[in-house]
PDB file of C-alpha atoms in Angstrom:
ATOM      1  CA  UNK A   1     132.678  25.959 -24.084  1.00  0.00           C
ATOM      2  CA  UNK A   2     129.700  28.528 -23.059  1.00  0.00           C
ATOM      3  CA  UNK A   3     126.365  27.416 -23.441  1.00  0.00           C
ATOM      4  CA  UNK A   4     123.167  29.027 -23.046  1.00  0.00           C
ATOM      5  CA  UNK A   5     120.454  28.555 -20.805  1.00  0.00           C
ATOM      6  CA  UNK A   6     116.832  30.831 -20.474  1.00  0.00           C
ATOM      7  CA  UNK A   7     117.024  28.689 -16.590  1.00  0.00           C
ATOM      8  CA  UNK A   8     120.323  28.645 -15.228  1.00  0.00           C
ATOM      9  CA  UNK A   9     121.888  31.529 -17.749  1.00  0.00           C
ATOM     10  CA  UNK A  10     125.487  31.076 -19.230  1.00  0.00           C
ATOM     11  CA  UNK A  11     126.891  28.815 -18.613  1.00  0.00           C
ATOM     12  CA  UNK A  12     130.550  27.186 -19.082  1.00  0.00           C
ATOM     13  CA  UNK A  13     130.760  23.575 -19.366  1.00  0.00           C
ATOM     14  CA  UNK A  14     133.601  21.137 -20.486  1.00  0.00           C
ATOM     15  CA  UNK A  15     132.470  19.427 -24.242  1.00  0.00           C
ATOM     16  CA  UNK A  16     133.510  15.692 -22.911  1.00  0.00           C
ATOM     17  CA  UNK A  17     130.706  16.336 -20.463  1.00  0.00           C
ATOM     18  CA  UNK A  18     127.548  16.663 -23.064  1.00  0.00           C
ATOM     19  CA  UNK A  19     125.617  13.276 -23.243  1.00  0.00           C
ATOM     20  CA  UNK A  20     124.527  12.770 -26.803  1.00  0.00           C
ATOM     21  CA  UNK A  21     121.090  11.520 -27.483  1.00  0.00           C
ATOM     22  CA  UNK A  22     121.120  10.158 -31.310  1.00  0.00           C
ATOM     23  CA  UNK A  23     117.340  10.409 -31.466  1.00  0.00           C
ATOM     24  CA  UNK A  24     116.747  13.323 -29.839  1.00  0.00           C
ATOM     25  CA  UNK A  25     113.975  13.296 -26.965  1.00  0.00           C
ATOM     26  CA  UNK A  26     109.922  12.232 -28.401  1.00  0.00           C
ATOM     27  CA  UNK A  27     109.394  15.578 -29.651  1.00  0.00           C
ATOM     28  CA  UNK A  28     112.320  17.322 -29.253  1.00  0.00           C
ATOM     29  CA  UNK A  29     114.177  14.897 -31.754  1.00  0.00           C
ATOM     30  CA  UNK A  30     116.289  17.425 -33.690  1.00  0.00           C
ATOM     31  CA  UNK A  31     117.924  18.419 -30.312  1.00  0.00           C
ATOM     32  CA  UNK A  32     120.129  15.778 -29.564  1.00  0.00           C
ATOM     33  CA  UNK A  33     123.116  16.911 -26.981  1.00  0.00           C
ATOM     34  CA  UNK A  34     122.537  17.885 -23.220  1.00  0.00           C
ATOM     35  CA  UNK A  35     124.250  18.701 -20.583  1.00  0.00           C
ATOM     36  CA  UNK A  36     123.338  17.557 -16.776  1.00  0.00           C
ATOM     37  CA  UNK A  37     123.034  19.914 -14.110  1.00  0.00           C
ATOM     38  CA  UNK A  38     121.901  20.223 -10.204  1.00  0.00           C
ATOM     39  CA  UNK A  39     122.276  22.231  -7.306  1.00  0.00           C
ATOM     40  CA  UNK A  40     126.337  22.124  -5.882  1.00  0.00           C
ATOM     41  CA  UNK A  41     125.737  19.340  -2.689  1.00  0.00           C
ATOM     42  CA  UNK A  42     122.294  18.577  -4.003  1.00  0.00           C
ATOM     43  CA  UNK A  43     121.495  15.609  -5.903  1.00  0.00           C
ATOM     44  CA  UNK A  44     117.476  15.065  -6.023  1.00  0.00           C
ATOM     45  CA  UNK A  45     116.544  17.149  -8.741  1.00  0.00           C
ATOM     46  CA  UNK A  46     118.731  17.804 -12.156  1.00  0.00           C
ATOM     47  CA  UNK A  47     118.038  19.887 -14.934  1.00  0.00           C
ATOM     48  CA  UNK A  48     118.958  18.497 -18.637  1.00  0.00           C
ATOM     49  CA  UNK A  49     119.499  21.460 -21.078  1.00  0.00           C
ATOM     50  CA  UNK A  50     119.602  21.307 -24.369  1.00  0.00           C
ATOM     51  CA  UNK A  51     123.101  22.709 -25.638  1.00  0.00           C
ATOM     52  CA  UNK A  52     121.751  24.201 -28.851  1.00  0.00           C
ATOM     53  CA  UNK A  53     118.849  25.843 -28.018  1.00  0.00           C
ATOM     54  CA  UNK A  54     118.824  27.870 -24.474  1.00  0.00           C
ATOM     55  CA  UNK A  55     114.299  27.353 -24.326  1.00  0.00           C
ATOM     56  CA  UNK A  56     114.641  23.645 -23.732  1.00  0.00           C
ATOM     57  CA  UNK A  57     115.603  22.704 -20.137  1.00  0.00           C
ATOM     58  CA  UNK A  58     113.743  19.254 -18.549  1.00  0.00           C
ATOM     59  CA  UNK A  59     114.029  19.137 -15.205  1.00  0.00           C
ATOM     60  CA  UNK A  60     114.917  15.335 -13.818  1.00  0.00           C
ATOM     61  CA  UNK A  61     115.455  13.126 -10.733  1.00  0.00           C
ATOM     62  CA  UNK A  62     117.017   9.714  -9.853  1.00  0.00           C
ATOM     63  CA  UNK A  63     113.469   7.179  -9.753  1.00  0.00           C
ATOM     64  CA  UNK A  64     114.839   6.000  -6.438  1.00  0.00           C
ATOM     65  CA  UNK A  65     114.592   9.064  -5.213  1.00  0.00           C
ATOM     66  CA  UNK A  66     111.174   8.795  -5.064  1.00  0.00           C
ATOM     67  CA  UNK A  67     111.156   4.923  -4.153  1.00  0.00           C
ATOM     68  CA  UNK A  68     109.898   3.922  -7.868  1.00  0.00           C
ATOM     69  CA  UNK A  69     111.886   0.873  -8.731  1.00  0.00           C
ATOM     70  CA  UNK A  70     112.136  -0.318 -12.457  1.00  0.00           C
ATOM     71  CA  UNK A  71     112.475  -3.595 -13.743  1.00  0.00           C
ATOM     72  CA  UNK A  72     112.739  -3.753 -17.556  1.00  0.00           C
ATOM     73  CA  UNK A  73     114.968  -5.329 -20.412  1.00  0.00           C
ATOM     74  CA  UNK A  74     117.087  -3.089 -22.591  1.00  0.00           C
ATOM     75  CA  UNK A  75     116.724  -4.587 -26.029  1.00  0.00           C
ATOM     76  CA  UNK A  76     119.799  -5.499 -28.426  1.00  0.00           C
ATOM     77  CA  UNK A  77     118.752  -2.010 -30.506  1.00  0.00           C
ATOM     78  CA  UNK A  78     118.712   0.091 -27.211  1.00  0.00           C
ATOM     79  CA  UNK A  79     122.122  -1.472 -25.982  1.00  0.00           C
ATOM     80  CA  UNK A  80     123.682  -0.677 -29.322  1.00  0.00           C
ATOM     81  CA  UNK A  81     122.382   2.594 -29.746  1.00  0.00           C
ATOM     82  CA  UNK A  82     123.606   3.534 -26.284  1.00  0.00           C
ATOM     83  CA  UNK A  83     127.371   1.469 -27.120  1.00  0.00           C
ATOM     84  CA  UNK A  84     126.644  -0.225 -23.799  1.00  0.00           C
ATOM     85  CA  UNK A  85     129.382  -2.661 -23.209  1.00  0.00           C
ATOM     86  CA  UNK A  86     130.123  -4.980 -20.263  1.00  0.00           C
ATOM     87  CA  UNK A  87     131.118  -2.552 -16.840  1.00  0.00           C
ATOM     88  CA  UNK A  88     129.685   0.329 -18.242  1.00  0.00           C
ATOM     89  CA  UNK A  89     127.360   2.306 -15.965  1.00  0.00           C
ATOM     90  CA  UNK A  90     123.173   2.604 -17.155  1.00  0.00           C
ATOM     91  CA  UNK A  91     121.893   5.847 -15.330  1.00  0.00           C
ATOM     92  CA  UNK A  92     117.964   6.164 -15.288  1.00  0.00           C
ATOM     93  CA  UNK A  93     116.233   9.120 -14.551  1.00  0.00           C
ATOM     94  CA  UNK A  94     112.326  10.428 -14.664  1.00  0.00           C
ATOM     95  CA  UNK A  95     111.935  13.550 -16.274  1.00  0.00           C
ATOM     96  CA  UNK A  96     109.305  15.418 -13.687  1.00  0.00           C
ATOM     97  CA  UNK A  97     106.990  18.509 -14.531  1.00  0.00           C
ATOM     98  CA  UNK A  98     104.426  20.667 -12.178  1.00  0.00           C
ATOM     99  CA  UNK A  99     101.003  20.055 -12.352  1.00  0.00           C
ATOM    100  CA  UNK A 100      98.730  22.438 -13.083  1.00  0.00           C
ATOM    101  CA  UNK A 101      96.186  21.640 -10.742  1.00  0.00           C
ATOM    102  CA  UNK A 102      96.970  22.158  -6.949  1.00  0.00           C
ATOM    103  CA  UNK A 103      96.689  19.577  -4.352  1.00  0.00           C
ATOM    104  CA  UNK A 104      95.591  21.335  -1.035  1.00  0.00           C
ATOM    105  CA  UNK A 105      96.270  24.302  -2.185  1.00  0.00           C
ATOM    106  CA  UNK A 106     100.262  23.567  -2.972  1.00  0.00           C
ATOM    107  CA  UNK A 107     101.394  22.841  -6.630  1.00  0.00           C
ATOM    108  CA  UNK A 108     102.518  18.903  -7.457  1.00  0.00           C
ATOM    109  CA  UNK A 109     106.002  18.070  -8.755  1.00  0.00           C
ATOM    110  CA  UNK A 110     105.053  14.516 -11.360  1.00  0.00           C
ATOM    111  CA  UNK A 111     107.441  12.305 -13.121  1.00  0.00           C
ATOM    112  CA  UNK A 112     106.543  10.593 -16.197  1.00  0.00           C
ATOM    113  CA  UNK A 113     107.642   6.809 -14.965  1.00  0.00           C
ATOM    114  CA  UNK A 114     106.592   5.248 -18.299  1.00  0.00           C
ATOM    115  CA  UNK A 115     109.460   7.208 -20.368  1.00  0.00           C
ATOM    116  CA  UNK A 116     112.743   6.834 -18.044  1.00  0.00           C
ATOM    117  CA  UNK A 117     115.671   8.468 -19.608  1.00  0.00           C
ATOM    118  CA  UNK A 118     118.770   6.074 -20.233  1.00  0.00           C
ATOM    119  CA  UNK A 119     122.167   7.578 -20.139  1.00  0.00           C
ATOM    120  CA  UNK A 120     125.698   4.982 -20.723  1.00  0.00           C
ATOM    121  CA  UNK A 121     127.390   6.963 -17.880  1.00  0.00           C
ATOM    122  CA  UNK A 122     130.529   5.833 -19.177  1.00  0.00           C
ATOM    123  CA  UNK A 123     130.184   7.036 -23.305  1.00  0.00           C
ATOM    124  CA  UNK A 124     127.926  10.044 -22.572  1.00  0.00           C
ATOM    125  CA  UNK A 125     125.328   8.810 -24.490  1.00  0.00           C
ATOM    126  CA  UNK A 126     121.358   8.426 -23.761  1.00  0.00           C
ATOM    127  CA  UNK A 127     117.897   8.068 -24.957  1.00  0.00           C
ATOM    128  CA  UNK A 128     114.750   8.075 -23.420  1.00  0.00           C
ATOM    129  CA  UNK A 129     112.829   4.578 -23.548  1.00  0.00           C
ATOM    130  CA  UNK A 130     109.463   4.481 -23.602  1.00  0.00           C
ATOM    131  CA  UNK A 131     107.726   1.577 -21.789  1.00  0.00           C
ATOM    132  CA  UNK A 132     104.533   0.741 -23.679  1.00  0.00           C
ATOM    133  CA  UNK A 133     103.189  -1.595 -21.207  1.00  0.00           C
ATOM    134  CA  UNK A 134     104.426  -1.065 -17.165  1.00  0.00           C
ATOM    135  CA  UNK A 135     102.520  -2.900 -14.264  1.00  0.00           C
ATOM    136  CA  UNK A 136     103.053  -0.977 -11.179  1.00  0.00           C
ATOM    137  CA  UNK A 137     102.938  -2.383  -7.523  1.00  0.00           C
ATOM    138  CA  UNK A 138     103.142   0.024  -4.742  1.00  0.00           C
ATOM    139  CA  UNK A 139     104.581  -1.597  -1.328  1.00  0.00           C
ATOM    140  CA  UNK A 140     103.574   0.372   1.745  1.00  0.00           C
ATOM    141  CA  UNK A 141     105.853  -0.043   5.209  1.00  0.00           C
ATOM    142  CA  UNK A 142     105.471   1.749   8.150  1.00  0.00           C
ATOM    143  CA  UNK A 143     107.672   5.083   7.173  1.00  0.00           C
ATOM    144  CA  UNK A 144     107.788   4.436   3.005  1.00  0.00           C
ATOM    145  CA  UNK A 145     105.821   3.142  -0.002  1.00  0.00           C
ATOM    146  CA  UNK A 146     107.626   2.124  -2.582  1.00  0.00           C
ATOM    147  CA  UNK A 147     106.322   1.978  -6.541  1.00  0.00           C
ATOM    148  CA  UNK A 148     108.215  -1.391  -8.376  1.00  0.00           C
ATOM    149  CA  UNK A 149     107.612  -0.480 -12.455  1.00  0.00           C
ATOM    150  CA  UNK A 150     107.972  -3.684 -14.823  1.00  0.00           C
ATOM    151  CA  UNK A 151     107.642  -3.615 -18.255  1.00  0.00           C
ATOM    152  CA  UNK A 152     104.941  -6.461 -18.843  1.00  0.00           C
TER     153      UNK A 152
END
C-alpha cells in the first residue's frame, strides 16, 4: 500500500503495520490510522503520519529517551479501547514540537509530557491519554536528571 506524506514523500508501507487510533488524536479526531516511522538505525525520534491525509505528520520520541519516567493507571475504558490483554506490549511516546522562541540563539525541541501517546504494540492500536493532573519530580545525579511524571 502507498501512502502519502508532505515530510517523508511516498511512501510504501505494509497495511498490518498502521496503528489505529479509534478517537483520533485531540483535534485531529477524524484522522484515526498512522503509521510509525524513524530514521533506518535510529531510534530517538519517530514521525507518526497520518495515512489519509499527507499534511499531518507528529513527530515523536520514546519519554525515556529523555529520562522522563511515567507512572500512571490505565483505566478499565482505556484498556478496552486499546484491547489490551495480559502479555501484550503498552508503548508510550511524547509527541515533541520546536519552539518558537530560541534558547541561546539555537531553536528547542519540547514534548508535551501531559498527553503521552499509548499504542497496544501487539493489536496496532493507540490513543493518546491525557493526564489532567501530573506531579513531576526531577532527580539530578552527577551525569543525568531524570523527570518521574505521576498522575496525582
Amino acid at each position: 500500500m502507498e501512502i502519502q506524506s508532505k515530510l517523508l514523500g511516498n511512501q510504501d508501507i505494509n497495511p498490518d503495520t498502521i496503528i489505529n487510533f479509534p478517537r483520533g488524536l485531540p483535534g485531529f479526531e477524524d484522522q484515526t490510522r498512522f503509521k510509525l516511522f524513524h530514521q533506518e538505525g535510529s531510534e530517538i525520534v519517530y514521525w507518526l503520519q497520518s495515512v489519509d491525509n499527507a499534511e499531518l505528520t507528529f513527530s515523536a520520541a520514546h519519554p525515556t529517551n529523555f529520562n522522563i519516567n511515567y507512572s500512571f493507571t490505565v483505566t478499565d475504558p482505556e484498556e478496552t479501547l486499546l484491547q489490551m490483554e495480559p502479555g501484550d506490549d503498552l508503548v508510550i511516546l511524547i509527541l515533541l514540537h520546536k519552539d518558537n522562541e530560541e534558547d541561546n540563539g539555537k531553536p528547542t525541541i519540547k514534548g508535551s509530557i501531559k498527553s503521552p501517546i499509548l499504542i497496544n504494540a501487539n493489536k496496532r492500536i493507540g490513543m493518546q491519554k491525557v493526564l489532567v493532573a501530573i506531579e513531576q519530580s526531577i532527580t539530578l545525579t552527577e551525569k543525568i536528571s531524570e523527570i518521574d511524571v505521576s498522575e496525582a
